[in-house]
Amino acid sequence: MSTSLLLVDDDRTFSSLAASMLSQEGFRVRVARSLHETRAALAAEAPDLVVLDRRLPDGDGLVFLPELRAQLPATVVLMVTAHGDIESAVEAIRAGARDYLSKPVEIDDLVMRARRAASDLQLEERLRQAESVLEGRHRMAESRSPTMQRTLEMLARIATTPRSPVLLLGETGTGKAVLARHLHALRQKQGAFVQINCAALPDTMMESELFGHERGAFTDAKTARRGLVELASDGLLFLDEVGELPLALQAKLLTFLDRGAFRRLGGTTELTSTARIVAATNKDLDAEVAAGRFREDLLFRLSVFRVEVPPLRERREDVLPLARTLVLELCSELGRRPVPFSAAAEERLLSYAFPGNVRELRNVLERALVLEGGPALELPSLAKGGGTPPPGDPNAFSVSGPPRPLDEVDRLYVRHVLEQLGGRRMEAARALGLSYPTFLRRLEENPPSE
């Protein structure tokens, strides 16, 4: 979907030329030449972006700016000020403008800034959509464990401090990202939750990803770009696997934590952000400091609040409630009716150590929902010996050869269940928890071999 733009300028020649160029760039452009026309245009349709001139026939655009921001807080405003009028530019930024241009406005500069604003809007929308999905998939389940309850109580107290850093420590798969999102949710009326895995990007890209870059900062930097620190301003930036940050970038992160200030890659202007930094790692950072791979001063700064996340084996009271919650989420994703646990499955859940913690639990349940076809989940993979079917069991389902895609295994299992039930399709559909049309579609996707 193209970005809608309202161009407010009383210069007919400039506004016509600018509207034509912006339209060629893919913007849906409307033009207003006075504050009266601007109010009418805003009432008819809320634009994504407004380019607002200050000097208009019936008023001052800078005076009108607070009214516009109050009416349409999500709309991005680029303010046009007189040449050299730095005071007005600063006032416009304080009043909520995203950027400003000085007259005489160069069309190329206007197009570039409009493109950058549109790119930021699209990124922010993707972040909102991703956040909505994650909130549904990784909602914080209620805990019965005293250990976990103490952790949650500590996070509730930490939430009252708007910007203090937090360091989440614990084994892999314990749900540190879920706790970071929970901390963010405890504070109302704040900015976005932004997450980055520090181990997932090469060192050469990390600085640009975190702090942004200016146009020309490197070969492919054709436009300026805001970093995650800016996008998370007034919100929370979650640095997963923070122990993987290169040393050079650790120094820049320390500067940001100390002063809230940073520079984009290739930039000279010092910018600020009020993002709270929450970092997580399963590494022993004290050992990393001793080995010279992590800065001691950064560890001290990140550890204003140091939160130990207990492994799942230390909060056995949470295993069954958490498993039931995860099954409901997974069934929703797979389009299936909820499936209960058998008594044997519950015993297996309670006796299994879960070295992979919550992540392993989720994987076990997802696999069981796909591969098991009974009315209740049995979870044989958690039994002693890894749940390998007994030798010679005619009802065993196995897939030989190299690992296969999950949807292919799913189709093979549908065929297996149908064969076990003597070709009775309605019974097979019921055993698999599928509607009959869905079952038939699965068979058509996997026709019998000749």
PDB file of C-alpha atoms in Angstrom, residues 102-345:
ATOM      1  CA  SER A 102      14.803  24.982   4.868  1.00  0.00           C
ATOM      2  CA  LYS A 103      13.651  27.186   2.012  1.00  0.00           C
ATOM      3  CA  PRO A 104      14.318  27.245  -0.845  1.00  0.00           C
ATOM      4  CA  VAL A 105      13.391  23.550  -0.795  1.00  0.00           C
ATOM      5  CA  GLU A 106      15.280  21.309  -3.218  1.00  0.00           C
ATOM      6  CA  ILE A 107      12.864  18.815  -4.774  1.00  0.00           C
ATOM      7  CA  ASP A 108      15.423  15.994  -4.566  1.00  0.00           C
ATOM      8  CA  ASP A 109      15.936  16.696  -0.856  1.00  0.00           C
ATOM      9  CA  LEU A 110      12.176  16.707  -0.246  1.00  0.00           C
ATOM     10  CA  VAL A 111      11.759  13.380  -2.077  1.00  0.00           C
ATOM     11  CA  MET A 112      14.657  11.814  -0.164  1.00  0.00           C
ATOM     12  CA  ARG A 113      13.296  12.888   3.229  1.00  0.00           C
ATOM     13  CA  ALA A 114       9.762  11.795   2.310  1.00  0.00           C
ATOM     14  CA  ARG A 115      11.118   8.379   1.227  1.00  0.00           C
ATOM     15  CA  ARG A 116      13.021   8.060   4.510  1.00  0.00           C
ATOM     16  CA  ALA A 117       9.927   8.955   6.532  1.00  0.00           C
ATOM     17  CA  ALA A 118       7.854   6.440   4.559  1.00  0.00           C
ATOM     18  CA  SER A 119      10.480   3.753   5.159  1.00  0.00           C
ATOM     19  CA  ASP A 120      10.401   4.503   8.886  1.00  0.00           C
ATOM     20  CA  LEU A 121       6.604   4.267   8.894  1.00  0.00           C
ATOM     21  CA  GLN A 122       6.697   0.893   7.153  1.00  0.00           C
ATOM     22  CA  LEU A 123       9.308  -0.407   9.610  1.00  0.00           C
ATOM     23  CA  GLU A 124       7.296   0.828  12.585  1.00  0.00           C
ATOM     24  CA  GLU A 125       4.193  -0.881  11.196  1.00  0.00           C
ATOM     25  CA  ARG A 126       6.104  -4.146  10.775  1.00  0.00           C
ATOM     26  CA  LEU A 127       7.315  -3.826  14.353  1.00  0.00           C
ATOM     27  CA  ARG A 128       3.737  -3.300  15.576  1.00  0.00           C
ATOM     28  CA  GLN A 129       2.518  -6.321  13.624  1.00  0.00           C
ATOM     29  CA  ALA A 130       5.373  -8.478  14.881  1.00  0.00           C
ATOM     30  CA  GLU A 131       4.730  -7.318  18.422  1.00  0.00           C
ATOM     31  CA  SER A 132       1.055  -8.208  18.110  1.00  0.00           C
ATOM     32  CA  VAL A 133       1.927 -11.714  16.870  1.00  0.00           C
ATOM     33  CA  LEU A 134       4.498 -12.242  19.599  1.00  0.00           C
ATOM     34  CA  GLU A 135       2.121 -11.040  22.303  1.00  0.00           C
ATOM     35  CA  GLY A 136      -0.297 -13.740  21.192  1.00  0.00           C
ATOM     36  CA  ARG A 137       2.338 -16.479  20.932  1.00  0.00           C
ATOM     37  CA  HIS A 138       4.549 -15.646  23.912  1.00  0.00           C
ATOM     38  CA  ARG A 139       2.187 -14.316  26.535  1.00  0.00           C
ATOM     39  CA  MET A 140       3.465 -14.612  30.098  1.00  0.00           C
ATOM     40  CA  ALA A 141       1.746 -17.573  31.734  1.00  0.00           C
ATOM     41  CA  GLU A 142       0.804 -17.371  35.403  1.00  0.00           C
ATOM     42  CA  SER A 143       3.419 -19.036  37.590  1.00  0.00           C
ATOM     43  CA  ARG A 144       2.846 -21.231  40.645  1.00  0.00           C
ATOM     44  CA  SER A 145       6.540 -21.602  41.447  1.00  0.00           C
ATOM     45  CA  PRO A 146       7.807 -19.526  44.421  1.00  0.00           C
ATOM     46  CA  THR A 147      11.133 -19.057  42.612  1.00  0.00           C
ATOM     47  CA  MET A 148       9.476 -17.693  39.476  1.00  0.00           C
ATOM     48  CA  GLN A 149       7.015 -15.625  41.474  1.00  0.00           C
ATOM     49  CA  ARG A 150       9.949 -13.865  43.162  1.00  0.00           C
ATOM     50  CA  THR A 151      11.426 -13.157  39.733  1.00  0.00           C
ATOM     51  CA  LEU A 152       8.126 -11.681  38.509  1.00  0.00           C
ATOM     52  CA  GLU A 153       7.757  -9.576  41.661  1.00  0.00           C
ATOM     53  CA  MET A 154      11.246  -8.180  41.078  1.00  0.00           C
ATOM     54  CA  LEU A 155      10.350  -7.288  37.486  1.00  0.00           C
ATOM     55  CA  ALA A 156       7.215  -5.510  38.716  1.00  0.00           C
ATOM     56  CA  ARG A 157       9.369  -3.309  40.971  1.00  0.00           C
ATOM     57  CA  ILE A 158      11.913  -2.722  38.191  1.00  0.00           C
ATOM     58  CA  ALA A 159       9.117  -1.537  35.871  1.00  0.00           C
ATOM     59  CA  THR A 160       8.692   1.585  38.022  1.00  0.00           C
ATOM     60  CA  THR A 161      12.151   2.784  36.923  1.00  0.00           C
ATOM     61  CA  PRO A 162      11.746   4.022  33.339  1.00  0.00           C
ATOM     62  CA  ARG A 163      15.252   3.632  31.926  1.00  0.00           C
ATOM     63  CA  SER A 164      17.496   1.581  34.252  1.00  0.00           C
ATOM     64  CA  PRO A 165      19.217  -1.303  32.399  1.00  0.00           C
ATOM     65  CA  VAL A 166      18.276  -4.888  33.189  1.00  0.00           C
ATOM     66  CA  LEU A 167      20.406  -8.013  32.701  1.00  0.00           C
ATOM     67  CA  LEU A 168      18.531 -11.319  32.397  1.00  0.00           C
ATOM     68  CA  LEU A 169      20.702 -14.360  33.081  1.00  0.00           C
ATOM     69  CA  GLY A 170      19.750 -17.994  32.657  1.00  0.00           C
ATOM     70  CA  GLU A 171      20.078 -21.148  30.632  1.00  0.00           C
ATOM     71  CA  THR A 172      19.054 -21.269  27.010  1.00  0.00           C
ATOM     72  CA  GLY A 173      15.322 -21.670  26.454  1.00  0.00           C
ATOM     73  CA  THR A 174      14.215 -20.385  29.877  1.00  0.00           C
ATOM     74  CA  GLY A 175      12.048 -17.637  28.369  1.00  0.00           C
ATOM     75  CA  LYS A 176      14.225 -14.558  28.832  1.00  0.00           C
ATOM     76  CA  ALA A 177      12.651 -12.884  25.790  1.00  0.00           C
ATOM     77  CA  VAL A 178       9.174 -13.511  27.227  1.00  0.00           C
ATOM     78  CA  LEU A 179      10.239 -11.901  30.517  1.00  0.00           C
ATOM     79  CA  ALA A 180      11.647  -8.891  28.665  1.00  0.00           C
ATOM     80  CA  ARG A 181       8.316  -8.476  26.864  1.00  0.00           C
ATOM     81  CA  HIS A 182       6.507  -8.899  30.201  1.00  0.00           C
ATOM     82  CA  LEU A 183       8.621  -6.096  31.712  1.00  0.00           C
ATOM     83  CA  HIS A 184       7.721  -3.871  28.770  1.00  0.00           C
ATOM     84  CA  ALA A 185       4.014  -4.658  29.176  1.00  0.00           C
ATOM     85  CA  LEU A 186       4.073  -3.656  32.854  1.00  0.00           C
ATOM     86  CA  ARG A 187       4.500   0.020  31.903  1.00  0.00           C
ATOM     87  CA  GLN A 188       1.607   1.795  30.223  1.00  0.00           C
ATOM     88  CA  LYS A 189       1.825   4.441  27.467  1.00  0.00           C
ATOM     89  CA  GLN A 190       5.326   3.791  26.242  1.00  0.00           C
ATOM     90  CA  GLY A 191       7.159   3.203  22.995  1.00  0.00           C
ATOM     91  CA  ALA A 192       7.729  -0.006  21.079  1.00  0.00           C
ATOM     92  CA  PHE A 193       9.298  -3.272  22.160  1.00  0.00           C
ATOM     93  CA  VAL A 194      12.237  -3.865  19.820  1.00  0.00           C
ATOM     94  CA  GLN A 195      14.330  -7.045  19.827  1.00  0.00           C
ATOM     95  CA  ILE A 196      17.633  -8.003  18.221  1.00  0.00           C
ATOM     96  CA  ASN A 197      19.708 -11.171  18.494  1.00  0.00           C
ATOM     97  CA  CYS A 198      23.323 -10.021  18.775  1.00  0.00           C
ATOM     98  CA  ALA A 199      24.574 -13.393  17.536  1.00  0.00           C
ATOM     99  CA  ALA A 200      22.465 -13.343  14.367  1.00  0.00           C
ATOM    100  CA  LEU A 201      24.204 -10.499  12.510  1.00  0.00           C
ATOM    101  CA  PRO A 202      27.812 -10.125  11.331  1.00  0.00           C
ATOM    102  CA  ASP A 203      29.945  -7.619  13.239  1.00  0.00           C
ATOM    103  CA  THR A 204      30.039  -5.289  10.222  1.00  0.00           C
ATOM    104  CA  MET A 205      26.237  -4.822  10.320  1.00  0.00           C
ATOM    105  CA  MET A 206      25.649  -4.610  14.061  1.00  0.00           C
ATOM    106  CA  GLU A 207      26.558  -0.945  14.531  1.00  0.00           C
ATOM    107  CA  SER A 208      24.310   0.187  11.684  1.00  0.00           C
ATOM    108  CA  GLU A 209      21.477  -2.011  12.969  1.00  0.00           C
ATOM    109  CA  LEU A 210      21.723  -0.640  16.510  1.00  0.00           C
ATOM    110  CA  PHE A 211      22.575   3.017  15.933  1.00  0.00           C
ATOM    111  CA  GLY A 212      21.577   3.639  12.313  1.00  0.00           C
ATOM    112  CA  HIS A 213      23.649   5.214   9.554  1.00  0.00           C
ATOM    113  CA  GLU A 214      23.809   8.343   7.436  1.00  0.00           C
ATOM    114  CA  ARG A 215      23.664   8.421   3.672  1.00  0.00           C
ATOM    115  CA  GLY A 216      27.031   7.450   2.206  1.00  0.00           C
ATOM    116  CA  ALA A 217      28.333   5.907   5.437  1.00  0.00           C
ATOM    117  CA  PHE A 218      29.211   2.783   3.447  1.00  0.00           C
ATOM    118  CA  THR A 219      28.835   1.511  -0.115  1.00  0.00           C
ATOM    119  CA  ASP A 220      25.161   0.483   0.020  1.00  0.00           C
ATOM    120  CA  ALA A 221      23.993   3.336   2.285  1.00  0.00           C
ATOM    121  CA  LYS A 222      21.998   5.191  -0.376  1.00  0.00           C
ATOM    122  CA  THR A 223      19.724   6.813   2.223  1.00  0.00           C
ATOM    123  CA  ALA A 224      19.998   7.559   5.913  1.00  0.00           C
ATOM    124  CA  ARG A 225      18.444   5.012   8.268  1.00  0.00           C
ATOM    125  CA  ARG A 226      17.331   5.115  11.879  1.00  0.00           C
ATOM    126  CA  GLY A 227      18.702   2.390  14.141  1.00  0.00           C
ATOM    127  CA  LEU A 228      16.878   0.254  16.665  1.00  0.00           C
ATOM    128  CA  VAL A 229      18.002   2.532  19.517  1.00  0.00           C
ATOM    129  CA  GLU A 230      15.999   5.361  17.921  1.00  0.00           C
ATOM    130  CA  LEU A 231      13.008   3.177  17.077  1.00  0.00           C
ATOM    131  CA  ALA A 232      12.833   1.984  20.691  1.00  0.00           C
ATOM    132  CA  SER A 233      12.924   5.479  22.188  1.00  0.00           C
ATOM    133  CA  ASP A 234      10.468   5.708  25.110  1.00  0.00           C
ATOM    134  CA  GLY A 235      10.196   1.914  24.864  1.00  0.00           C
ATOM    135  CA  LEU A 236      12.416  -1.122  25.389  1.00  0.00           C
ATOM    136  CA  LEU A 237      15.307  -2.478  23.330  1.00  0.00           C
ATOM    137  CA  PHE A 238      15.976  -6.153  24.080  1.00  0.00           C
ATOM    138  CA  LEU A 239      19.536  -7.277  23.278  1.00  0.00           C
ATOM    139  CA  ASP A 240      19.430 -11.071  23.204  1.00  0.00           C
ATOM    140  CA  GLU A 241      22.793 -12.889  23.368  1.00  0.00           C
ATOM    141  CA  VAL A 242      24.513  -9.659  24.449  1.00  0.00           C
ATOM    142  CA  GLY A 243      27.662 -11.644  25.225  1.00  0.00           C
ATOM    143  CA  GLU A 244      28.232 -11.925  21.449  1.00  0.00           C
ATOM    144  CA  LEU A 245      28.669  -8.160  20.914  1.00  0.00           C
ATOM    145  CA  PRO A 246      32.096  -7.284  19.497  1.00  0.00           C
ATOM    146  CA  LEU A 247      34.344  -5.285  21.846  1.00  0.00           C
ATOM    147  CA  ALA A 248      34.328  -2.136  19.697  1.00  0.00           C
ATOM    148  CA  LEU A 249      30.546  -2.001  19.782  1.00  0.00           C
ATOM    149  CA  GLN A 250      30.497  -2.714  23.517  1.00  0.00           C
ATOM    150  CA  ALA A 251      32.230   0.649  24.043  1.00  0.00           C
ATOM    151  CA  LYS A 252      29.544   2.482  22.035  1.00  0.00           C
ATOM    152  CA  LEU A 253      26.782   0.696  23.926  1.00  0.00           C
ATOM    153  CA  LEU A 254      28.414   1.752  27.195  1.00  0.00           C
ATOM    154  CA  THR A 255      28.408   5.404  26.045  1.00  0.00           C
ATOM    155  CA  PHE A 256      24.716   5.148  25.230  1.00  0.00           C
ATOM    156  CA  LEU A 257      23.903   3.564  28.598  1.00  0.00           C
ATOM    157  CA  ASP A 258      25.825   6.289  30.452  1.00  0.00           C
ATOM    158  CA  ARG A 259      24.433   9.313  28.613  1.00  0.00           C
ATOM    159  CA  GLY A 260      21.547   8.197  26.412  1.00  0.00           C
ATOM    160  CA  ALA A 261      23.511   9.693  23.507  1.00  0.00           C
ATOM    161  CA  PHE A 262      24.830   8.139  20.284  1.00  0.00           C
ATOM    162  CA  ARG A 263      25.872   8.952  16.729  1.00  0.00           C
ATOM    163  CA  ARG A 264      24.708   7.195  13.616  1.00  0.00           C
ATOM    164  CA  LEU A 265      27.380   5.411  11.620  1.00  0.00           C
ATOM    165  CA  GLY A 266      29.015   8.043   9.410  1.00  0.00           C
ATOM    166  CA  GLY A 267      27.303  10.884  11.285  1.00  0.00           C
ATOM    167  CA  THR A 268      28.651  13.781  13.332  1.00  0.00           C
ATOM    168  CA  THR A 269      25.450  14.883  15.057  1.00  0.00           C
ATOM    169  CA  GLU A 270      24.890  13.557  18.572  1.00  0.00           C
ATOM    170  CA  LEU A 271      21.386  12.127  18.980  1.00  0.00           C
ATOM    171  CA  THR A 272      19.546  10.930  22.066  1.00  0.00           C
ATOM    172  CA  SER A 273      17.117   8.128  22.892  1.00  0.00           C
ATOM    173  CA  THR A 274      15.238   7.190  26.063  1.00  0.00           C
ATOM    174  CA  ALA A 275      15.094   3.474  25.241  1.00  0.00           C
ATOM    175  CA  ARG A 276      15.496   1.117  28.189  1.00  0.00           C
ATOM    176  CA  ILE A 277      18.121  -1.543  27.476  1.00  0.00           C
ATOM    177  CA  VAL A 278      17.312  -5.087  28.602  1.00  0.00           C
ATOM    178  CA  ALA A 279      20.080  -7.568  27.825  1.00  0.00           C
ATOM    179  CA  ALA A 280      20.089 -11.342  28.087  1.00  0.00           C
ATOM    180  CA  THR A 281      22.654 -14.097  27.840  1.00  0.00           C
ATOM    181  CA  ASN A 282      23.237 -17.703  28.829  1.00  0.00           C
ATOM    182  CA  LYS A 283      26.985 -17.058  29.051  1.00  0.00           C
ATOM    183  CA  ASP A 284      28.947 -16.538  32.254  1.00  0.00           C
ATOM    184  CA  LEU A 285      29.790 -12.869  31.712  1.00  0.00           C
ATOM    185  CA  ASP A 286      32.159 -12.789  34.682  1.00  0.00           C
ATOM    186  CA  ALA A 287      34.192 -15.500  32.941  1.00  0.00           C
ATOM    187  CA  GLU A 288      33.947 -13.566  29.650  1.00  0.00           C
ATOM    188  CA  VAL A 289      35.342 -10.485  31.428  1.00  0.00           C
ATOM    189  CA  ALA A 290      38.221 -12.526  32.853  1.00  0.00           C
ATOM    190  CA  ALA A 291      38.958 -13.851  29.348  1.00  0.00           C
ATOM    191  CA  GLY A 292      38.993 -10.321  27.909  1.00  0.00           C
ATOM    192  CA  ARG A 293      35.971 -10.888  25.657  1.00  0.00           C
ATOM    193  CA  PHE A 294      33.541  -8.631  27.540  1.00  0.00           C
ATOM    194  CA  ARG A 295      34.108  -5.204  29.057  1.00  0.00           C
ATOM    195  CA  GLU A 296      33.929  -5.134  32.824  1.00  0.00           C
ATOM    196  CA  ASP A 297      32.567  -1.568  32.890  1.00  0.00           C
ATOM    197  CA  LEU A 298      29.766  -2.574  30.489  1.00  0.00           C
ATOM    198  CA  LEU A 299      28.889  -5.544  32.697  1.00  0.00           C
ATOM    199  CA  PHE A 300      28.669  -3.217  35.720  1.00  0.00           C
ATOM    200  CA  ARG A 301      26.450  -0.811  33.765  1.00  0.00           C
ATOM    201  CA  LEU A 302      24.134  -3.536  32.456  1.00  0.00           C
ATOM    202  CA  SER A 303      23.836  -5.065  35.929  1.00  0.00           C
ATOM    203  CA  VAL A 304      21.911  -2.236  37.579  1.00  0.00           C
ATOM    204  CA  PHE A 305      19.215  -4.895  37.893  1.00  0.00           C
ATOM    205  CA  ARG A 306      20.516  -8.439  37.569  1.00  0.00           C
ATOM    206  CA  VAL A 307      17.731 -11.002  37.270  1.00  0.00           C
ATOM    207  CA  GLU A 308      18.381 -14.744  37.384  1.00  0.00           C
ATOM    208  CA  VAL A 309      15.783 -16.692  35.378  1.00  0.00           C
ATOM    209  CA  PRO A 310      15.298 -20.160  36.928  1.00  0.00           C
ATOM    210  CA  PRO A 311      15.408 -23.242  34.675  1.00  0.00           C
ATOM    211  CA  LEU A 312      12.210 -25.226  34.211  1.00  0.00           C
ATOM    212  CA  ARG A 313      13.473 -28.147  36.332  1.00  0.00           C
ATOM    213  CA  GLU A 314      13.583 -25.782  39.336  1.00  0.00           C
ATOM    214  CA  ARG A 315       9.946 -24.793  38.969  1.00  0.00           C
ATOM    215  CA  ARG A 316       8.177 -28.095  38.568  1.00  0.00           C
ATOM    216  CA  GLU A 317       4.871 -26.534  39.708  1.00  0.00           C
ATOM    217  CA  ASP A 318       4.764 -24.625  36.414  1.00  0.00           C
ATOM    218  CA  VAL A 319       5.288 -27.543  34.029  1.00  0.00           C
ATOM    219  CA  LEU A 320       1.694 -28.761  33.615  1.00  0.00           C
ATOM    220  CA  PRO A 321       0.019 -25.306  33.527  1.00  0.00           C
ATOM    221  CA  LEU A 322       2.662 -24.109  31.072  1.00  0.00           C
ATOM    222  CA  ALA A 323       2.266 -27.226  28.917  1.00  0.00           C
ATOM    223  CA  ARG A 324      -1.518 -26.757  28.765  1.00  0.00           C
ATOM    224  CA  THR A 325      -1.090 -23.094  27.784  1.00  0.00           C
ATOM    225  CA  LEU A 326       1.395 -23.999  25.052  1.00  0.00           C
ATOM    226  CA  VAL A 327      -0.894 -26.711  23.671  1.00  0.00           C
ATOM    227  CA  LEU A 328      -3.732 -24.191  23.355  1.00  0.00           C
ATOM    228  CA  GLU A 329      -1.440 -21.768  21.498  1.00  0.00           C
ATOM    229  CA  LEU A 330      -0.095 -24.488  19.202  1.00  0.00           C
ATOM    230  CA  CYS A 331      -3.551 -25.895  18.432  1.00  0.00           C
ATOM    231  CA  SER A 332      -4.663 -22.392  17.472  1.00  0.00           C
ATOM    232  CA  GLU A 333      -1.679 -22.052  15.131  1.00  0.00           C
ATOM    233  CA  LEU A 334      -2.235 -25.511  13.611  1.00  0.00           C
ATOM    234  CA  GLY A 335      -5.990 -25.033  13.231  1.00  0.00           C
ATOM    235  CA  ARG A 336      -6.810 -27.955  15.526  1.00  0.00           C
ATOM    236  CA  ARG A 337      -9.159 -28.536  18.392  1.00  0.00           C
ATOM    237  CA  PRO A 338      -7.428 -28.528  21.825  1.00  0.00           C
ATOM    238  CA  VAL A 339      -6.056 -31.929  22.867  1.00  0.00           C
ATOM    239  CA  PRO A 340      -5.764 -33.059  26.511  1.00  0.00           C
ATOM    240  CA  PHE A 341      -2.877 -34.967  28.076  1.00  0.00           C
ATOM    241  CA  SER A 342      -3.253 -38.572  29.119  1.00  0.00           C
ATOM    242  CA  ALA A 343      -2.390 -39.478  32.719  1.00  0.00           C
ATOM    243  CA  ALA A 344       0.823 -41.103  31.469  1.00  0.00           C
ATOM    244  CA  ALA A 345       1.768 -37.948  29.557  1.00  0.00           C
TER     245      ALA A 345
END
